[in-house]
Short mmCIF file of C-alpha atoms and ligand atoms in Angstrom, two decimals:
data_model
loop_
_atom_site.label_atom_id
_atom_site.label_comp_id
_atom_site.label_asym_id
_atom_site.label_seq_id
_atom_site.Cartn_x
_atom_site.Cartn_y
_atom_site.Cartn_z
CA UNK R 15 0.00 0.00 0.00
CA UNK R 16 1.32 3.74 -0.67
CA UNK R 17 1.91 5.82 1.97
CA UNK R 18 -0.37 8.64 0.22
CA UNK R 19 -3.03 5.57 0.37
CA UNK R 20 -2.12 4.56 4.42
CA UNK R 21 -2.53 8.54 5.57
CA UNK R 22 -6.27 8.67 3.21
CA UNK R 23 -7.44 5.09 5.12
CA UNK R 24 -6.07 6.53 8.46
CA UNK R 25 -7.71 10.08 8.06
CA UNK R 26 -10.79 8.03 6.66
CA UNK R 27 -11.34 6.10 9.95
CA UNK R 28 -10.70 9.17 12.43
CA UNK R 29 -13.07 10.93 11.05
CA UNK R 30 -15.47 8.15 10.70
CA UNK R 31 -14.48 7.54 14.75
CA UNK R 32 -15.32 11.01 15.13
CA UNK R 33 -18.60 10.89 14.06
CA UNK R 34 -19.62 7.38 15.62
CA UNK R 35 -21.72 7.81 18.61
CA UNK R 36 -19.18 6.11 21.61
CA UNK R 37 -20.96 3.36 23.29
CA UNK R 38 -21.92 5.29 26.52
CA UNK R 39 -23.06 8.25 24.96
CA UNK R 40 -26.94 9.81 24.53
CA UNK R 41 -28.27 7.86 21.27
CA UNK R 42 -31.09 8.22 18.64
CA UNK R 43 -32.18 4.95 17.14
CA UNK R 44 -35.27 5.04 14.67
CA UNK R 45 -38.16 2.11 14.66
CA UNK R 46 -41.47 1.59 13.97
CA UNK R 47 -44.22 2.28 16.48
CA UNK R 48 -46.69 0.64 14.31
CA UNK R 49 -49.18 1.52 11.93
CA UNK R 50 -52.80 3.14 11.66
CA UNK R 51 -55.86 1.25 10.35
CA UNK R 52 -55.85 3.01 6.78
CA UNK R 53 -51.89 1.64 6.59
CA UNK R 54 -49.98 4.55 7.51
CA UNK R 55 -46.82 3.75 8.60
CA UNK R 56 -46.10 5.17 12.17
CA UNK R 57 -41.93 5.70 13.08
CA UNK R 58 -40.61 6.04 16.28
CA UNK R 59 -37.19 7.36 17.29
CA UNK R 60 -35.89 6.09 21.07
CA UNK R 61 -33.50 8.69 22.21
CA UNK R 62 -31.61 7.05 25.85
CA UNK R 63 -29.11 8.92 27.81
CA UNK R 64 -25.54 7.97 30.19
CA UNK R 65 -28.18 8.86 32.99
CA UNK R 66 -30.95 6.32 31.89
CA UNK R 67 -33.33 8.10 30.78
CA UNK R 68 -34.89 7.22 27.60
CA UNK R 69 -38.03 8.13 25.88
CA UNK R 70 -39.73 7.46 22.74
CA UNK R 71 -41.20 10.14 20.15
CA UNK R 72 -43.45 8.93 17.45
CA UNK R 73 -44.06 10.69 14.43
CA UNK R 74 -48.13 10.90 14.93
CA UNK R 75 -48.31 14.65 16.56
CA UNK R 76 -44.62 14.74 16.96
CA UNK R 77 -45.44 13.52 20.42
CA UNK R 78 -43.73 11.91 23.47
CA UNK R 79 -45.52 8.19 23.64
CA UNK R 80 -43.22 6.62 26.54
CA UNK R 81 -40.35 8.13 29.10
CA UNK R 82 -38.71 5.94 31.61
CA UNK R 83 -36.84 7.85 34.96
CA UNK R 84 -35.55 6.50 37.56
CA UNK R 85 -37.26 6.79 40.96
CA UNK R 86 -35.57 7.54 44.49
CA UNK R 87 -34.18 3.56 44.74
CA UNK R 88 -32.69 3.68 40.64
CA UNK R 89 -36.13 1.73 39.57
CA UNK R 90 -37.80 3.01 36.40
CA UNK R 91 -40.57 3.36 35.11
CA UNK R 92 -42.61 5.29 32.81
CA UNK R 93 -43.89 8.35 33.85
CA UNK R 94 -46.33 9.80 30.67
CA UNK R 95 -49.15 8.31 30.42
CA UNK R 96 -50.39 6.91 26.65
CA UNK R 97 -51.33 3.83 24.36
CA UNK R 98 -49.38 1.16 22.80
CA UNK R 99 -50.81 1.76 19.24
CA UNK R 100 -50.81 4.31 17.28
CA UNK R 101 -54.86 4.22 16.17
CA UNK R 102 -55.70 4.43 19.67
CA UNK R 103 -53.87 7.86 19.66
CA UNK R 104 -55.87 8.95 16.53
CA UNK R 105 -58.84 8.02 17.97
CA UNK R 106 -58.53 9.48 21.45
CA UNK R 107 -59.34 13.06 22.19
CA UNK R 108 -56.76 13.59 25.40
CA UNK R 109 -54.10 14.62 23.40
CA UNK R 110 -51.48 12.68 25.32
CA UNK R 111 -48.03 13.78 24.73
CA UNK R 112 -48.59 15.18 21.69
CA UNK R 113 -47.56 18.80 20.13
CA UNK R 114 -50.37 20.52 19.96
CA UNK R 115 -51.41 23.21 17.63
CA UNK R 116 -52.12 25.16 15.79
CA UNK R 117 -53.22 26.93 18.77
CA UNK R 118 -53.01 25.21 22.08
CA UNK R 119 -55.87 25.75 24.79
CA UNK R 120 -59.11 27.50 23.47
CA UNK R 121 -60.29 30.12 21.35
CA UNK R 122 -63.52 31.19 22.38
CA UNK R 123 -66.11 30.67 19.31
CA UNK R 124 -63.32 29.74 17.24
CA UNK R 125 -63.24 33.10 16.14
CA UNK R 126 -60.98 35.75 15.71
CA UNK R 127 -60.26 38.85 14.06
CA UNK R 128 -56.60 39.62 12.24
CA UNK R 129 -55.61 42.85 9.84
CA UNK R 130 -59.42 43.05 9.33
CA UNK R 131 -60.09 39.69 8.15
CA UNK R 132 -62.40 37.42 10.36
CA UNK R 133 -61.65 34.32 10.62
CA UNK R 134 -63.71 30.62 11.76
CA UNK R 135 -61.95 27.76 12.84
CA UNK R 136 -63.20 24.35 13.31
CA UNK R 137 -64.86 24.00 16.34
CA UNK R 138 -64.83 20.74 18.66
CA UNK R 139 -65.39 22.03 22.17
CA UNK R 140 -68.25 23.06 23.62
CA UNK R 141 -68.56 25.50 21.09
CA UNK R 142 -64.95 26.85 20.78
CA UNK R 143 -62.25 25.57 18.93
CA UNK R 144 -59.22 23.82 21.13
CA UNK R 145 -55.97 22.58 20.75
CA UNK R 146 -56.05 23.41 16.87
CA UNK R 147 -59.11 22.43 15.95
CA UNK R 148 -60.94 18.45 14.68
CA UNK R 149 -57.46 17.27 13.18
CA UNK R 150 -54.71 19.51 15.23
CA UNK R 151 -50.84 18.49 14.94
CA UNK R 152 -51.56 16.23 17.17
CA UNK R 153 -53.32 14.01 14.64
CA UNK R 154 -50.71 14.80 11.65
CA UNK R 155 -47.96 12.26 10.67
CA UNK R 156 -44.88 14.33 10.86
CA UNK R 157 -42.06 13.68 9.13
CA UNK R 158 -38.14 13.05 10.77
CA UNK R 159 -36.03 15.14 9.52
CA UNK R 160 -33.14 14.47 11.28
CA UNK R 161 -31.70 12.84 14.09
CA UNK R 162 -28.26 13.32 16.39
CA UNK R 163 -26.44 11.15 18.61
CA UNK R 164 -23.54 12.39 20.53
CA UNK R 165 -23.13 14.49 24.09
CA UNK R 166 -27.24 14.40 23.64
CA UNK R 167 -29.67 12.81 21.69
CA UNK R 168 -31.86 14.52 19.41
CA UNK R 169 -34.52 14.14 16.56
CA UNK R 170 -36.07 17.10 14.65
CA UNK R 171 -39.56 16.47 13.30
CA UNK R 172 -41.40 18.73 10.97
CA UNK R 173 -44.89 19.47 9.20
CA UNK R 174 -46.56 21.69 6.78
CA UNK R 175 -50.00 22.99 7.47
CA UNK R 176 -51.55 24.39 4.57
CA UNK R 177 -53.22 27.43 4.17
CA UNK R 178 -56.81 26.82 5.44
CA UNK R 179 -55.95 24.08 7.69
CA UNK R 180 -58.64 23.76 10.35
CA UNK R 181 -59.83 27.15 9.22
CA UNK R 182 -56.42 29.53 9.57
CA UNK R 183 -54.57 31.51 7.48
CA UNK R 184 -51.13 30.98 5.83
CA UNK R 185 -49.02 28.01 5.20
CA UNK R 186 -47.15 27.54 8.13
CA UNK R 187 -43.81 25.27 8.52
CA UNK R 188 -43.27 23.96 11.96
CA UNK R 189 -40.61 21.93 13.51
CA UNK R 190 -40.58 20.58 17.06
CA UNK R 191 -37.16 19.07 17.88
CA UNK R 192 -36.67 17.01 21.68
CA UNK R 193 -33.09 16.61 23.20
CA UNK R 194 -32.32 14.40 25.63
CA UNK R 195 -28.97 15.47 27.59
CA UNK R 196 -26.98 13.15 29.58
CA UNK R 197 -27.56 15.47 32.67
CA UNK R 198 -30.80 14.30 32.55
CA UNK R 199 -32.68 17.39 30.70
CA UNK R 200 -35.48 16.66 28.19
CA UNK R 201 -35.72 19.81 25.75
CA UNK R 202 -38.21 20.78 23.60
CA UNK R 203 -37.93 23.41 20.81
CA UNK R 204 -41.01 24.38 18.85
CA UNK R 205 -40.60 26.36 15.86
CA UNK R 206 -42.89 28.02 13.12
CA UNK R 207 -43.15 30.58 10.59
CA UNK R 208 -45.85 31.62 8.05
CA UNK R 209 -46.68 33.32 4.74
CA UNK R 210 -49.57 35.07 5.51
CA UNK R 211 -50.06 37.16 8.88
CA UNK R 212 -51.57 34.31 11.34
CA UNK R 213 -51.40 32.91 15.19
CA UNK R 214 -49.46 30.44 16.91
CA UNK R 215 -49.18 28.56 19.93
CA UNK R 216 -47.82 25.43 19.91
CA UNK R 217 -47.25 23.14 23.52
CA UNK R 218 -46.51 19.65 24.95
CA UNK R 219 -49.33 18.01 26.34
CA UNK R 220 -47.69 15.48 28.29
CA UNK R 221 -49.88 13.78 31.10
CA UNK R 222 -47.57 13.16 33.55
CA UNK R 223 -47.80 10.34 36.77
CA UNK R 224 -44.68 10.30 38.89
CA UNK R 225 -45.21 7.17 40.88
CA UNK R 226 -43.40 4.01 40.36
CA UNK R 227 -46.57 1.44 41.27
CA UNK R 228 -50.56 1.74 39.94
CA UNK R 229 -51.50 1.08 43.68
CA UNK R 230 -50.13 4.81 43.91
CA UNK R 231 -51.06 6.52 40.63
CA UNK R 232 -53.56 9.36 42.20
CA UNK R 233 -51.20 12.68 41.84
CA UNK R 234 -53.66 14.46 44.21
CA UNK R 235 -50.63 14.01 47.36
CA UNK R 236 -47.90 15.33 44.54
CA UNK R 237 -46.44 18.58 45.87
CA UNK R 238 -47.24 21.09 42.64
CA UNK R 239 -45.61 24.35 42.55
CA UNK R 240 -45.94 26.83 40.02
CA UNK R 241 -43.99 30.08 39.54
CA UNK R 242 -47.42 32.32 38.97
CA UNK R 243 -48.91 35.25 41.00
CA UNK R 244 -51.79 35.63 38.88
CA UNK R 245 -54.12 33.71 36.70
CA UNK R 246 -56.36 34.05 33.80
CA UNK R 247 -59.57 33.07 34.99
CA UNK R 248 -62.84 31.55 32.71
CA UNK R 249 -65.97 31.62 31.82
CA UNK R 250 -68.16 28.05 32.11
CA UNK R 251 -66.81 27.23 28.82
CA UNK R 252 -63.57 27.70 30.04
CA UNK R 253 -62.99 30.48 27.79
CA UNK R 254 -60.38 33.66 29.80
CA UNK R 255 -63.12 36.83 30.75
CA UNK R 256 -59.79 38.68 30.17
CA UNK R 257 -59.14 39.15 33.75
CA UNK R 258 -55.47 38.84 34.88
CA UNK R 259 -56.17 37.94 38.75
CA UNK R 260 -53.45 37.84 41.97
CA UNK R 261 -53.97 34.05 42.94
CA UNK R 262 -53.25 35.10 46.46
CA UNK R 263 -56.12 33.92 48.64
CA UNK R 264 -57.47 31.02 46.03
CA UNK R 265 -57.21 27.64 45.34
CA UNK R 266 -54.58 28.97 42.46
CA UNK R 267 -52.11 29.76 45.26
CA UNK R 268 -49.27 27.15 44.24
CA UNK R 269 -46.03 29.71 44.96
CA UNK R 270 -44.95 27.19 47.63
CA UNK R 271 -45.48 23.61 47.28
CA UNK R 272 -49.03 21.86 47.48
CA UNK R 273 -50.70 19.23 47.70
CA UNK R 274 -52.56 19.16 44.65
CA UNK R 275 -55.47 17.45 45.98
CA UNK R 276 -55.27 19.77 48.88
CA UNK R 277 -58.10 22.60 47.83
CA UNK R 278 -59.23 20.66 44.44
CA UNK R 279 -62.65 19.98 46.28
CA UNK R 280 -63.35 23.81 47.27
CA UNK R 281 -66.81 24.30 46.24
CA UNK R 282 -66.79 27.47 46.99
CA UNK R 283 -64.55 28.79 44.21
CA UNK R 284 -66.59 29.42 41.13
CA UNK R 285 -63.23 28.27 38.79
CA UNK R 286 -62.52 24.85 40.31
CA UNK R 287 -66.12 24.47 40.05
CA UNK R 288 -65.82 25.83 35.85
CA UNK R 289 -62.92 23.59 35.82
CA UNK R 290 -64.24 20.20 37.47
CA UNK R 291 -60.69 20.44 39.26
CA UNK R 292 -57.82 22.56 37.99
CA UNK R 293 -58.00 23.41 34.25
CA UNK R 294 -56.14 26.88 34.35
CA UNK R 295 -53.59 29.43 32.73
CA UNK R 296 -51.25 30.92 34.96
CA UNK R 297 -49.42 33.94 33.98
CA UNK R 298 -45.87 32.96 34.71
CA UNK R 299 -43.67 35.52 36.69
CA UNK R 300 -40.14 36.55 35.09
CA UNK R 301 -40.08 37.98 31.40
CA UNK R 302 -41.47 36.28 28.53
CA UNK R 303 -38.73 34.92 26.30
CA UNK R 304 -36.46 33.65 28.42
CA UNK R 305 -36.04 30.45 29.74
CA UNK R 306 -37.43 29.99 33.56
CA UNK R 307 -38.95 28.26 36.07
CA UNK R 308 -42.23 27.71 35.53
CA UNK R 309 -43.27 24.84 37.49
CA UNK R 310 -42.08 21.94 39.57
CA UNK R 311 -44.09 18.45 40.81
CA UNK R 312 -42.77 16.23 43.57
CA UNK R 313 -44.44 12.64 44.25
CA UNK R 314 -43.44 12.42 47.64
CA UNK R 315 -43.82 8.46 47.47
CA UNK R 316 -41.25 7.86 44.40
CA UNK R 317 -38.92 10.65 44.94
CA UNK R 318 -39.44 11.64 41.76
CA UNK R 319 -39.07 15.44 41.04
CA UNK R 320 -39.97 17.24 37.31
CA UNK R 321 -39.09 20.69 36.96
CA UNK R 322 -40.64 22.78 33.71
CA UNK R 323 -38.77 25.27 32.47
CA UNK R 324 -40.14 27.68 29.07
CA UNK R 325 -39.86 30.39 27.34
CA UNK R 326 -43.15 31.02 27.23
CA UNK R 327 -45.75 33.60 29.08
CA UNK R 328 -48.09 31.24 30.21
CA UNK R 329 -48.66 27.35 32.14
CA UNK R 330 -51.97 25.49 31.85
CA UNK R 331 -52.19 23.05 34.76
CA UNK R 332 -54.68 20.50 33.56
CA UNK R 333 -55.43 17.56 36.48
CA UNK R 334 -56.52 15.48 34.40
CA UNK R 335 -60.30 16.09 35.22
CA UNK R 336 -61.69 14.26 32.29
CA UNK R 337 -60.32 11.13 32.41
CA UNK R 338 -63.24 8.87 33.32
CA UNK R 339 -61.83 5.31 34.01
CA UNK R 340 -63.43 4.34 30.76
CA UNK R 341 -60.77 2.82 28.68
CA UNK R 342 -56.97 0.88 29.55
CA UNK R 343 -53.84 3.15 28.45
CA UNK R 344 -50.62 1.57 28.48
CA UNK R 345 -48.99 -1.15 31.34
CA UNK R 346 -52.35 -2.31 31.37
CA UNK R 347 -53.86 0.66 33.71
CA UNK R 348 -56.94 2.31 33.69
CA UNK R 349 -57.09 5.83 33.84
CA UNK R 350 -58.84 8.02 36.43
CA UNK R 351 -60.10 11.58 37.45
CA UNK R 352 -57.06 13.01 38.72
CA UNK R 353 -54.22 10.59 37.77
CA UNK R 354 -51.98 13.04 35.89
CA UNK R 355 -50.68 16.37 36.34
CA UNK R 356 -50.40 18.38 32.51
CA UNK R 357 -48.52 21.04 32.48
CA UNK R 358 -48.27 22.80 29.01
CA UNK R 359 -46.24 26.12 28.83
CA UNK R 360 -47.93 28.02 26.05
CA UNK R 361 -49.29 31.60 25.14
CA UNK R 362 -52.60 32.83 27.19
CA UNK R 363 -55.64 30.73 26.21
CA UNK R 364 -57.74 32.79 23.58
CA UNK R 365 -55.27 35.10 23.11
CA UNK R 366 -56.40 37.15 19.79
CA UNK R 367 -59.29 37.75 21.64
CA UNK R 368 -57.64 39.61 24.25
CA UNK R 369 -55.24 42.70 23.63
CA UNK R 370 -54.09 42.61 27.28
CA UNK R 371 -52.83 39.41 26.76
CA UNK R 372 -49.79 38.68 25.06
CA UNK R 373 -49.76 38.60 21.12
CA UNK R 374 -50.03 35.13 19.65
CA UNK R 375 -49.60 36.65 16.02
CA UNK R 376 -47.39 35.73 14.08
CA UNK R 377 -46.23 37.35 10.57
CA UNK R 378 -44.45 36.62 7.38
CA UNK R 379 -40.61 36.95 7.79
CA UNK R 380 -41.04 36.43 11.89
CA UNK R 381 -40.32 33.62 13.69
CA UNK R 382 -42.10 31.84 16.62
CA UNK R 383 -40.33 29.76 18.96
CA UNK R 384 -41.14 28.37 21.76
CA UNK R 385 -38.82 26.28 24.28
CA UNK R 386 -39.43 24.17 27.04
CA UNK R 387 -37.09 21.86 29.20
CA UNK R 388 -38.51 18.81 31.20
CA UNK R 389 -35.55 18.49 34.04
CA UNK R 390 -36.29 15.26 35.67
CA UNK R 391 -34.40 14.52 39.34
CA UNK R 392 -34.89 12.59 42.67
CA UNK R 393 -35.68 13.54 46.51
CA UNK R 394 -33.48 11.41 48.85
C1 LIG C 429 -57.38 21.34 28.39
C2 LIG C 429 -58.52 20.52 28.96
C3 LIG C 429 -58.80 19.39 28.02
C4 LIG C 429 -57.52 18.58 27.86
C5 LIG C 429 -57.66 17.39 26.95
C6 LIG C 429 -56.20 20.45 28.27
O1 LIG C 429 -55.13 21.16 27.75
O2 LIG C 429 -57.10 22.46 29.17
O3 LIG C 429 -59.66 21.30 29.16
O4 LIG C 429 -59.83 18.59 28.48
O5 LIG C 429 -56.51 19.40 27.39
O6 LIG C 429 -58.37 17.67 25.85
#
């Protein structure tokens, strides 16, 4: 062999070893989750960390369908709740770890008014359009664009929703991307621009149960705090009056940690009533736009402690009031009133209905970006 030949081959493999994941580091590995009843293929990509961690994102709604942490004693165990298929996902209406959009939470009528045009979206709740509408992003196959092992694993999904989609302007491009670090950190980075002026809010809707046995799956003993001094309370549709109201003194109090279960009984407060439970937007204290706090759950039981970070202005806390025992989600457990907490850090509910409330417009040549970081630990 040359020698010109012996320095290519040896420059050949370092850089090939350079790009290799190493054994022990954060990996993305692609699979199939399965497929829906028309034959639509449904991928998955597993991205695992150093620390253990590992969750699975499958390409229906971009969404989070499994995520194993350890617990105070090492043990693991999946802490989203979900299905094991993907056409029970397309047929549910919980939204369980999906991205949802176009607009998360509610807009009331499914209505709203932009540069003088008025616009009517689909409407599937109670009269008012949520979490984008009959066939959101949670219900689109999105495609992988890429994925990254290394120092952290990553995949970056995408879709295009045409102009019209659901009833809103402009063909928007959006990308949601999830990174799992080995410090155990699970990030999520929405993205989306437009062609024509429009609105955007896009959020995780992960339902999440922190215990590490079914016997203990109630989250109403989790300690819930949230970094909010006000909230945006609603009408009986659960549609924001507009008010932006101190939760000092109400069952939105959650500054210091809580019981969640603690006040979610007070019939005397008109909104848990509204709600059926806790169903709310906080307004998030620090400035919009950079990452912070917003919100952090400990199960006292399991150790197990999430902490929610965004960029975002807002938090709906969902309890997971409508889950009626009715069907079997994954490990074989039924789901009940009250078995998951749902944070999703997102723009105020209704939003273009509001000008007090921050802008959810976006426009041609902007971009919209929203980040939030799961941070998932244990309490010795
Ligand atoms: C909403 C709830 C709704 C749930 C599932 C939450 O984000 O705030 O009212 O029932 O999503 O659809």
């Amino acid at each position: 062999m040359s020698a010109l030949r012996t320095v290519l081959l040896t420059a050949l493999c370092v850089s090939a070893l350079a790009t290799m994941p190493d054994a022990g580091a954060a990996q993305a590995r692609r699979a199939t989750f399965g497929a829906l009843a028309d034959g639509t293929r449904i991928d998955a990509v597993d991205l695992t960390s150093r620390s253990g961690i590992r969750v699975r994102i499958i390409t229906l709604g971009a969404r989070i369908q499994s995520l194993y942490t350890p617990d105070r004693t090492g043990k693991l165990a999946d802490i989203v709740l979900g299905f094991d298929s993907p056409q029970q996902y397309f047929d549910d209406s919980n939204y369980f770890g999906a991205t949802v959009g176009r607009f998360a939470n509610r807009i009331g009528k499914g209505r709203f008014t932009l540069d003088g045009h008025s616009y009517q979206l689909a409407i599937n709740d109670h009269g008012n359009s949520l979490h984008g509408g009959t066939r959101g992003f949670d219900k689109r196959v999105w495609k992988i664009e890429s994925t990254r092992s290394g120092s952290s694993a990553s995949v970056r999904m995408s879709y295009v929703s045409p102009d019209g989609e659901e009833g809103y302007p402009g063909t928007m491009h959006v990308t949601a991307t999830y990174t799992l670090t080995d410090s155990g950190e699970l990030r999520i980075d929405y993205r989306a621009t437009t062609d024509k002026p429009t609105i955007v809010n896009m959020s995780g809707h992960s339902y999440f149960n922190l215990a590490s046995s079914p016997a203990h799956f109630s989250t109403m003993r989790d300690l819930l705090q949230i970094n909010a001094s006000h909230y945006t309370p609603v009408d009986d549709t659960l549609i924001p009056t507009g008010a932006i109201t101190p939760v000092a003194g109400t069952p939105f109090d959650f500054r210091k940690p809580t019981p969640i279960g603690l006040r979610i009984r007070d019939g005397n407060d008109t909104q848990i009533r509204y709600c059926h439970g806790y169903d709310m937007n906080f307004v998030l204290d620090g400035r919009p736009g950079t990452i912070r706090l917003a919100a952090r759950v400990e199960d006292p039981r399991s150790g197990r402690v999430l902490e929610v970070y965004t960029t975002a202005p807002g938090v709906q806390f969902y309890s997971g009031n409508f889950l009626t025992g009715a069907f079997v989600g994954k490990h074989g457990i039924v789901y009940r009133q009250g078995d998951a907490v749902v944070l999703e850090p997102q723009d105020f509910p209704d939003a273009p209905n509001h000008p007090n409330f921050p802008s959810a417009t976006l426009n041609p040549g902007a971009a919209y970006h929203n980040e939030i970081v799961y941070r998932f630990a244990v309490k010795r």
